Tab-separated table of C-alpha atoms (C1' of nucleotides) in Angstrom:
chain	number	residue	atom	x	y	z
A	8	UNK	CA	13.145	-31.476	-15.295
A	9	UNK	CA	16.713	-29.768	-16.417
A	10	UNK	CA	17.475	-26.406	-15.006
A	11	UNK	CA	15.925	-24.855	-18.270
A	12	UNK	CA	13.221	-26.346	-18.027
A	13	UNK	CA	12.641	-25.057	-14.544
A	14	UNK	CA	13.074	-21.338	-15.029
A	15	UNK	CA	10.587	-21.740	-17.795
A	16	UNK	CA	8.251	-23.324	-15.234
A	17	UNK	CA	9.067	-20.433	-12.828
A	18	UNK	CA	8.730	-17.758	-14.857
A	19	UNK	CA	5.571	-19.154	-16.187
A	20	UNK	CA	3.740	-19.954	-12.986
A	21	UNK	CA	4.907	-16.295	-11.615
A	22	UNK	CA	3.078	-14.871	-14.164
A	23	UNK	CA	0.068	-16.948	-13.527
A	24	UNK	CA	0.010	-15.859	-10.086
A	25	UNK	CA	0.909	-12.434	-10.830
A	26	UNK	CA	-2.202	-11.748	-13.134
A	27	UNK	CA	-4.508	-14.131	-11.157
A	28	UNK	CA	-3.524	-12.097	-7.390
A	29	UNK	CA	-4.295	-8.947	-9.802
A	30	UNK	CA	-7.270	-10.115	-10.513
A	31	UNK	CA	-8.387	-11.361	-7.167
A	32	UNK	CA	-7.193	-8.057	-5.125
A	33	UNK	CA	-9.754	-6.379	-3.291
A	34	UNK	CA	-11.635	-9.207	-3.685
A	35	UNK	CA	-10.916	-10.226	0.014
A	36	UNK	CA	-10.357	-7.111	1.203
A	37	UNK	CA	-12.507	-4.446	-0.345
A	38	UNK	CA	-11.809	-2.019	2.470
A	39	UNK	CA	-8.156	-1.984	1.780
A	40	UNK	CA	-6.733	-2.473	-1.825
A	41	UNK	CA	-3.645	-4.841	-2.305
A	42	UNK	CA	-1.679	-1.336	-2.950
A	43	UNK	CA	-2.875	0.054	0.695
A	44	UNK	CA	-2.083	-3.001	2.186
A	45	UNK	CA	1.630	-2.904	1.632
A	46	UNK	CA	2.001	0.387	2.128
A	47	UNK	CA	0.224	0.063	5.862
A	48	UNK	CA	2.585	-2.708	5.614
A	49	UNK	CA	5.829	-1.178	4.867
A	50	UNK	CA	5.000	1.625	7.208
A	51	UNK	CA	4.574	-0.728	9.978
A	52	UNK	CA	7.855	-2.320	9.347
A	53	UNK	CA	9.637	0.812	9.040
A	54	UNK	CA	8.176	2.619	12.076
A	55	UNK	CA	7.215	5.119	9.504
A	56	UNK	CA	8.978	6.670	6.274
A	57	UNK	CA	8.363	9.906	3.943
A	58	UNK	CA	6.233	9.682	0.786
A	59	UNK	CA	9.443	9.525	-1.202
A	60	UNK	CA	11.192	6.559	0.424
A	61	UNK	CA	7.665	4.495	-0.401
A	62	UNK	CA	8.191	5.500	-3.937
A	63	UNK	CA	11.663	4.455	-4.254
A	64	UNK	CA	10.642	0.942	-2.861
A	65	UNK	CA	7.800	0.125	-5.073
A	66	UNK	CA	8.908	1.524	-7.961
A	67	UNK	CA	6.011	3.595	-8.006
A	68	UNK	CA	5.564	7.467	-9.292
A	69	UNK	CA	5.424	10.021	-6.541
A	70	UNK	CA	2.291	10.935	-8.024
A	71	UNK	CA	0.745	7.052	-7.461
A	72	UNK	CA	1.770	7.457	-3.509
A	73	UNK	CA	0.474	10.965	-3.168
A	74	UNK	CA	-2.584	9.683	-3.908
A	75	UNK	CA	-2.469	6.345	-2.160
A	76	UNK	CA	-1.511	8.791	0.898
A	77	UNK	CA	-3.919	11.587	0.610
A	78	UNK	CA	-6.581	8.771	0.597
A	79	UNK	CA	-5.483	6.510	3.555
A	80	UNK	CA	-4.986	9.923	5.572
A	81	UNK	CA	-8.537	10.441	4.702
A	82	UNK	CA	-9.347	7.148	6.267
A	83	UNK	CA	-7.889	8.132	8.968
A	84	UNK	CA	-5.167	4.933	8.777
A	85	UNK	CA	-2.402	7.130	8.913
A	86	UNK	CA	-1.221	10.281	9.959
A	87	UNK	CA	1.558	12.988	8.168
A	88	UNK	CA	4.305	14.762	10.292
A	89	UNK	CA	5.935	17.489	9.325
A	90	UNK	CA	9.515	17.223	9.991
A	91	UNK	CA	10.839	19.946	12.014
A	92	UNK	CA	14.101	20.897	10.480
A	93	UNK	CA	12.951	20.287	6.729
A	94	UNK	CA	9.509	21.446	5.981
A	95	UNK	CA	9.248	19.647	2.804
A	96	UNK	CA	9.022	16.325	4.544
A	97	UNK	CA	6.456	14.465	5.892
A	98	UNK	CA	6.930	11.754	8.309
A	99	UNK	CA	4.287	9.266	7.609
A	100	UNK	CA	2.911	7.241	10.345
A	101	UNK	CA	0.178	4.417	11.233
A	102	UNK	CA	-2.819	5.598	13.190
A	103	UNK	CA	-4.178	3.187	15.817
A	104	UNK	CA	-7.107	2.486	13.403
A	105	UNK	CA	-4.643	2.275	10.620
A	106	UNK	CA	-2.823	-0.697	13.089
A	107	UNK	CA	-5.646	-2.162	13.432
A	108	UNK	CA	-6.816	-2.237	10.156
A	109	UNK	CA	-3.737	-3.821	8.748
A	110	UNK	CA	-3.894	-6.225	12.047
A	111	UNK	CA	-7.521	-7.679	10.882
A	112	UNK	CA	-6.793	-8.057	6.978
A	113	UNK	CA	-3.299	-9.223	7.712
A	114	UNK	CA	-4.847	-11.964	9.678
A	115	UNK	CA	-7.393	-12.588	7.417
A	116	UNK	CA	-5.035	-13.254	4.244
A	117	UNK	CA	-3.040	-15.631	6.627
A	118	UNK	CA	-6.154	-17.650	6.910
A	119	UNK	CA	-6.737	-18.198	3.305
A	120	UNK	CA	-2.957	-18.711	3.046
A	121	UNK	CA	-3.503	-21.803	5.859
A	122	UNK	CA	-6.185	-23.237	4.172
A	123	UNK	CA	-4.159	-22.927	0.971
A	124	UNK	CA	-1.078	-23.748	2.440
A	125	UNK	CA	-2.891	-26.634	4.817
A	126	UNK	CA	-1.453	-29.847	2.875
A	127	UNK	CA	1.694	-29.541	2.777
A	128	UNK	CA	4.812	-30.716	4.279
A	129	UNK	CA	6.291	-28.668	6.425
A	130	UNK	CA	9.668	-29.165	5.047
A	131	UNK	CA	8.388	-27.998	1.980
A	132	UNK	CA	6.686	-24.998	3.634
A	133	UNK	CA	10.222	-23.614	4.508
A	134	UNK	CA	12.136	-24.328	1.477
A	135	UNK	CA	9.306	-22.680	-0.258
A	136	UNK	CA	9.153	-19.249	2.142
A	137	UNK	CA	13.495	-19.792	1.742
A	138	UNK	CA	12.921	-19.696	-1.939
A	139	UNK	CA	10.508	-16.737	-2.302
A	140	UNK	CA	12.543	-14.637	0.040
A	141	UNK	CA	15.598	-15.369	-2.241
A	142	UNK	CA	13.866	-14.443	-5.254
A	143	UNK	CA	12.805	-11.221	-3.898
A	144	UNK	CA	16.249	-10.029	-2.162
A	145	UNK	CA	17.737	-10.233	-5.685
A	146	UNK	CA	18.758	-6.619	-6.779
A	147	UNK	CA	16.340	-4.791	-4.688
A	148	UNK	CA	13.966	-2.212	-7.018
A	149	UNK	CA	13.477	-1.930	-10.637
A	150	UNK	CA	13.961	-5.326	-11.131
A	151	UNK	CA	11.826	-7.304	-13.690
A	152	UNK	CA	9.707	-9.455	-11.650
A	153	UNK	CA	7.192	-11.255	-14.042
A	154	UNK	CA	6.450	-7.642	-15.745
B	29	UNK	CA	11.703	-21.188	10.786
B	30	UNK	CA	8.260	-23.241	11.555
B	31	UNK	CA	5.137	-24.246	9.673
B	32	UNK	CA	3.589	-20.708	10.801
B	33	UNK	CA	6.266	-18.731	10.637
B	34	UNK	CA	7.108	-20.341	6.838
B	35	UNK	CA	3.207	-19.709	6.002
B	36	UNK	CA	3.310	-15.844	7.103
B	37	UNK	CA	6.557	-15.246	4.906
B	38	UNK	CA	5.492	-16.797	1.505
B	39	UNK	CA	2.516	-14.629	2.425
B	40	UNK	CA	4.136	-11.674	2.379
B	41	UNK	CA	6.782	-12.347	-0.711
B	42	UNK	CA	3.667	-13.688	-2.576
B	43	UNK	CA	2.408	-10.265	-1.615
B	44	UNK	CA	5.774	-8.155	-2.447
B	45	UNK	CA	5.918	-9.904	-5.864
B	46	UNK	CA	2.399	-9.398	-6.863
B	47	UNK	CA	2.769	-5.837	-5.867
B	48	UNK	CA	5.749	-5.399	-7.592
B	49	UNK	CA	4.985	-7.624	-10.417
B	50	UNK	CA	1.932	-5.049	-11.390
B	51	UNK	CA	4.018	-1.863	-10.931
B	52	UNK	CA	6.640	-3.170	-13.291
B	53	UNK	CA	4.086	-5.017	-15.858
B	54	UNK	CA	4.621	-3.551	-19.152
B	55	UNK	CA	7.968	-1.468	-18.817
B	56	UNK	CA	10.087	-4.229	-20.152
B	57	UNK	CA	7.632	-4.566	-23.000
B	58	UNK	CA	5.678	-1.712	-23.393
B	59	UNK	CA	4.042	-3.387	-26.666
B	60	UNK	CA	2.206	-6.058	-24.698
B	61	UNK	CA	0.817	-5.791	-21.121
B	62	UNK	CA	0.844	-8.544	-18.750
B	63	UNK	CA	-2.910	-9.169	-19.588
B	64	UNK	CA	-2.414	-9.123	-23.324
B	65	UNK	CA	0.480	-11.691	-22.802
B	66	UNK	CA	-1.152	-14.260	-20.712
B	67	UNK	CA	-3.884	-13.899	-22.559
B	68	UNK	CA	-1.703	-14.790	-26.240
B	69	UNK	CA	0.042	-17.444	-24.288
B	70	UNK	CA	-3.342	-19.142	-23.107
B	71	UNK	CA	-4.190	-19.112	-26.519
B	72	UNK	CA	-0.928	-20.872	-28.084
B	73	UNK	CA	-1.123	-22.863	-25.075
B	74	UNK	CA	-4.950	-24.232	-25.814
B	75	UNK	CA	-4.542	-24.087	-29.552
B	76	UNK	CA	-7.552	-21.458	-29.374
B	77	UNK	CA	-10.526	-21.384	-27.594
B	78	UNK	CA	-12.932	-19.198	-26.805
B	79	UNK	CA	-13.814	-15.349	-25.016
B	80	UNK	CA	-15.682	-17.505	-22.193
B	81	UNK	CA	-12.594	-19.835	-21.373
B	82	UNK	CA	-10.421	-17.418	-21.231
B	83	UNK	CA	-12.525	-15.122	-18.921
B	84	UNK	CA	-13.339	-18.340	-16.769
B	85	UNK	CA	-9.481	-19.497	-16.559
B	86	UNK	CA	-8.742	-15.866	-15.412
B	87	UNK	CA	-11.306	-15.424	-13.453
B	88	UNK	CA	-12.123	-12.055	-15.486
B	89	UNK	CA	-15.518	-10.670	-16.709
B	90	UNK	CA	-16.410	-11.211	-19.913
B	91	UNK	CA	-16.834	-7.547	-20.787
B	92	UNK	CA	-13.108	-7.234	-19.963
B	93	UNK	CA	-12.127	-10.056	-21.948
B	94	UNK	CA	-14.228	-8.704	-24.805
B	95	UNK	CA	-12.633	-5.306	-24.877
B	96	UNK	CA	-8.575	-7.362	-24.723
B	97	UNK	CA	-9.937	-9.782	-27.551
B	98	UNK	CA	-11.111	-6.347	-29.552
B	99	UNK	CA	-7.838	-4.787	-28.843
B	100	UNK	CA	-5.833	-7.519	-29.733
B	101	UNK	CA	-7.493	-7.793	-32.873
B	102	UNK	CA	-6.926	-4.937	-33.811
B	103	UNK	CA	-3.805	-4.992	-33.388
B	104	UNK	CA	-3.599	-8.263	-35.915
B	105	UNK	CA	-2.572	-10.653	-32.684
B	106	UNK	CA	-5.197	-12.839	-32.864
B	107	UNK	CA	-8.231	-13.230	-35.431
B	108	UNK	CA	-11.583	-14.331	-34.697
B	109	UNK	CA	-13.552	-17.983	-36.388
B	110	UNK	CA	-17.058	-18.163	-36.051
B	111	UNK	CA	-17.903	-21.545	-35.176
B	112	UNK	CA	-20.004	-23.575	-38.235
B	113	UNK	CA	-22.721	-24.987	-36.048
B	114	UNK	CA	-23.042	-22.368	-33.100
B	115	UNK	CA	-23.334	-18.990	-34.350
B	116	UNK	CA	-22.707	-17.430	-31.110
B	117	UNK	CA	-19.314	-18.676	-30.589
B	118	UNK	CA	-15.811	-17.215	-31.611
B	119	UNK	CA	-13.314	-19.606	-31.352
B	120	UNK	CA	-9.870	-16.638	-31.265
B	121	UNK	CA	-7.057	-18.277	-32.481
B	122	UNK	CA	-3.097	-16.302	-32.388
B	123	UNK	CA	-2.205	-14.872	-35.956
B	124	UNK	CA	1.247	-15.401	-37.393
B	125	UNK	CA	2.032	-11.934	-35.863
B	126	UNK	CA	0.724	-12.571	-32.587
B	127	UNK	CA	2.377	-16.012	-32.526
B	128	UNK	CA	5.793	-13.984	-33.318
B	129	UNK	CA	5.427	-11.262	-30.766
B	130	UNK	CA	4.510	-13.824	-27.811
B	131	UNK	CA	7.161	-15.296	-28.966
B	132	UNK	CA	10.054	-12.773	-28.682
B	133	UNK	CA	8.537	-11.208	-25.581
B	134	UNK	CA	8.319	-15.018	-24.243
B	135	UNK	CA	12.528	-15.182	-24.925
B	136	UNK	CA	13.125	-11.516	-23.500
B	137	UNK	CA	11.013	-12.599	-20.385
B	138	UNK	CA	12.961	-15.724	-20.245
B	139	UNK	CA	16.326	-14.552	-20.222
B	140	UNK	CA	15.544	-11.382	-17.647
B	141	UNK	CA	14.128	-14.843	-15.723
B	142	UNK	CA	17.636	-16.545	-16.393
B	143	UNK	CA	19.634	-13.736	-15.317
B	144	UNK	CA	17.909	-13.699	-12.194
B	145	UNK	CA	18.106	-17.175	-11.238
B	146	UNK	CA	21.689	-17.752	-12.176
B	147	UNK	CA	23.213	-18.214	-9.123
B	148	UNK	CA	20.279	-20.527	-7.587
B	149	UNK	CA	21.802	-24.563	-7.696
B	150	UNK	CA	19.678	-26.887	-9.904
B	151	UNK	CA	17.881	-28.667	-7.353
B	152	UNK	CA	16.734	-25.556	-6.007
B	153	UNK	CA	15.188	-24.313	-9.087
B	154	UNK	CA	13.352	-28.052	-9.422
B	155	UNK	CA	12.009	-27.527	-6.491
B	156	UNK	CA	10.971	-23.556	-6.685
B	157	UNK	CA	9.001	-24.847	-9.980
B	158	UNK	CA	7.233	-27.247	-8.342
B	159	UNK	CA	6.587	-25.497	-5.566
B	160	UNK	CA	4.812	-22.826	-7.775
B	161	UNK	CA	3.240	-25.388	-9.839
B	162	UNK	CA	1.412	-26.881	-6.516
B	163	UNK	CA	0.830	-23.907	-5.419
B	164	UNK	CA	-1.021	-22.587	-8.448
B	165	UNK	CA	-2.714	-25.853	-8.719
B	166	UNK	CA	-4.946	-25.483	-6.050
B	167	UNK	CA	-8.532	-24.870	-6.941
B	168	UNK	CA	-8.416	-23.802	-10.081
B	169	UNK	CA	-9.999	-20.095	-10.213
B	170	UNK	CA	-11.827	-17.987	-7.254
B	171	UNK	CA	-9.456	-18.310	-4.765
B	172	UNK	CA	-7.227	-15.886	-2.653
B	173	UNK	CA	-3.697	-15.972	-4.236
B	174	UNK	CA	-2.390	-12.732	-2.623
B	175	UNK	CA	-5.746	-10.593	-2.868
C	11	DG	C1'	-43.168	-21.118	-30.759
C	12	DC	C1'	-41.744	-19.537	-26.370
C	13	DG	C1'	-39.194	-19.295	-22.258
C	14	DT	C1'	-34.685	-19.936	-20.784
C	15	DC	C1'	-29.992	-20.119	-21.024
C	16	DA	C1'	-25.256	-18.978	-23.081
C	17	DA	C1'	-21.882	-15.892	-25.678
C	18	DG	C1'	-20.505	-11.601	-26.471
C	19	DT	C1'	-20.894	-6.283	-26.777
C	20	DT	C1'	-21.568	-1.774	-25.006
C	21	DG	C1'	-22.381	1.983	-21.544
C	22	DT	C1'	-20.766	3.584	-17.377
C	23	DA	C1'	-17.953	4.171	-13.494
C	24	DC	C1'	-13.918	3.542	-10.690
C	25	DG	C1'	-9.185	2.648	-9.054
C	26	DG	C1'	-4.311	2.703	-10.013
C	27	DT	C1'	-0.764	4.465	-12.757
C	28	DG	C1'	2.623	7.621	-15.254
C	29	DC	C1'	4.094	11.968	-17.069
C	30	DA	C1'	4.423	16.790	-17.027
C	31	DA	C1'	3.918	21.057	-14.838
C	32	DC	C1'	4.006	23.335	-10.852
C	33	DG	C1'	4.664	25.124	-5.754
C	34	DA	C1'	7.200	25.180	-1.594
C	35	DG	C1'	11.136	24.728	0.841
C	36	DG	C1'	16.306	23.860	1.519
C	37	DC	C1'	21.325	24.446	-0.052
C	38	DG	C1'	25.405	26.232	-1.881
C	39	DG	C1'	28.271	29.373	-4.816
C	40	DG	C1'	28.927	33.981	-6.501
D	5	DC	C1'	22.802	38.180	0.530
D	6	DC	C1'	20.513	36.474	-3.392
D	7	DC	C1'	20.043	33.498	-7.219
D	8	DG	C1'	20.012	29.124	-9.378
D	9	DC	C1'	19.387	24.402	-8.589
D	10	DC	C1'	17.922	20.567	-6.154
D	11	DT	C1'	14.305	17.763	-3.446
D	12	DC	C1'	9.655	16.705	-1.743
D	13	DG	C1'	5.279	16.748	-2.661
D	14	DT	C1'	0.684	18.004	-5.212
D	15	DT	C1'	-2.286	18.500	-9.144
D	16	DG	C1'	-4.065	18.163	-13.989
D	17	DC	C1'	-4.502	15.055	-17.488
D	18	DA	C1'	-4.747	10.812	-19.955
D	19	DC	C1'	-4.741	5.911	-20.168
D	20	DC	C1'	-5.494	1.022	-18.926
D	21	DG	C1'	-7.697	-2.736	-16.709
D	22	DT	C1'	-11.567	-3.904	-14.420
D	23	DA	C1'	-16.506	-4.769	-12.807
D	24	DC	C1'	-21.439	-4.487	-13.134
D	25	DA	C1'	-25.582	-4.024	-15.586
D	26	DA	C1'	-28.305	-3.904	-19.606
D	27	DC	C1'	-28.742	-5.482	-23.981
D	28	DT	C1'	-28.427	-8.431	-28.576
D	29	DT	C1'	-28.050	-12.569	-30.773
D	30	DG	C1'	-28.400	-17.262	-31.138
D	31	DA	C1'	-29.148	-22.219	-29.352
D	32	DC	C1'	-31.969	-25.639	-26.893
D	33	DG	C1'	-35.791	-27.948	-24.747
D	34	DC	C1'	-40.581	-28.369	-23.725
DNA sequence: GCGTCAAGTTGTACGGTGCAACGAGGCGGG
DNA sequence: CCCGCCTCGTTGCACCGTACAACTTGACGC
């Protein structure tokens, strides 16, 4: 395999996956869609972030999170705060339920990820995980991805 | 970085790219979605085949296949056969248009793909590939991906 | 021939998304 | 001080992709 050769392989196997985890999402997880999840996620990571800075990292419409918000405030997996000095913000943070919502399904996607994960190498486990995380640092949002 | 800790983070960048993958599906080429691409490629790829396969390699329903074949018919992508000897099959097949749309989305794809995988050493992309290629290989449809 | 199975279509509903229009609140220059 | 402009967020609307269920048509075996 030339290097040619190998970013055709990439970006073709990228694309599987993309439109095959599409497919599959919510399959696992019906109480909390693929889109939930990584906001729960990103909130968890950030220790909690406005509307606007979730936007900006998905590359999603302030519209899409709205939504995504109003409903996970509805199921009571996270809570807004207004910010004190600017009224127009709210502070979004995990509830306890929300925690431990993203705990369970979090732990439950590793699983299938062992099993899936199970025969290999571990050398090859880490150069894999290295190689993911480079392709995903590179030029932060609005970047093509397989779309 | 060990065996668990490499498992939780291709986890979570198989998760980031999946979620980002979908959000930017279909801006770079707004005349063919993700699904409608895959879906032309499995076709060039098999040489044709039928509604069924292609719902079965996707693991979609065949109501939503249905509704992409109709679509892309319409659009002239693809054309239908009836098969001689069993009247319920259509055996879809890419048109000359479809086969030159796939293909110029295929080269815009590729070099958004090159551009962001310049900088990554040969052996490292060998690897990535193969990686990607094991890792979709396992179990054919029905299982987790990132869902 | 008749039951059963397979391929595909259609009705219906739902979730996620973007765009446009809008409302509410802050900020800075006349 | 007030007015215009910006930012954050919500809402109305439309669209796409998807699933499930019911149905039609055709093949196959007993």
């Amino acid at each position: 395999m030339d290097a040619g050769e190998a970013v055709e392989t990439i970006q073709r196997e990228m694309t599987v996956f993309a439109r095959r985890a599409r497919a599959s999402a919510g399959r696992l997880h019906p109480e909390l869609s693929l889109v939930s999840y990584t906001l729960l996620g990103h909130l968890e990571d950030s220790g909690g972030c406005r509307a606007t800075d979730l936007a900006a990292h998905y590359a999603l419409d302030k519209s899409t999170v709205s939504r995504q918000v109003t409903a996970l405030e509805r199921s009571g997996l996270i809570e807004r705060r207004q910010d004190r000095t600017d009224h127009r913000v709210q502070v979004l943070h995990l509830t306890d339920a929300g925690r431990s919502i993203l705990a369970q399904v979090t732990q439950s996607r590793r699983a299938a990820f062992r099993e899936r994960l199970a025969e290999w190498p571990e050398p090859d486990l880490e150069r894999f995980a290295e190689y993911l995380v480079r392709y995903n640092a590179w030029g932060g949002s609005g970047t093509p991805d397989a779309g």
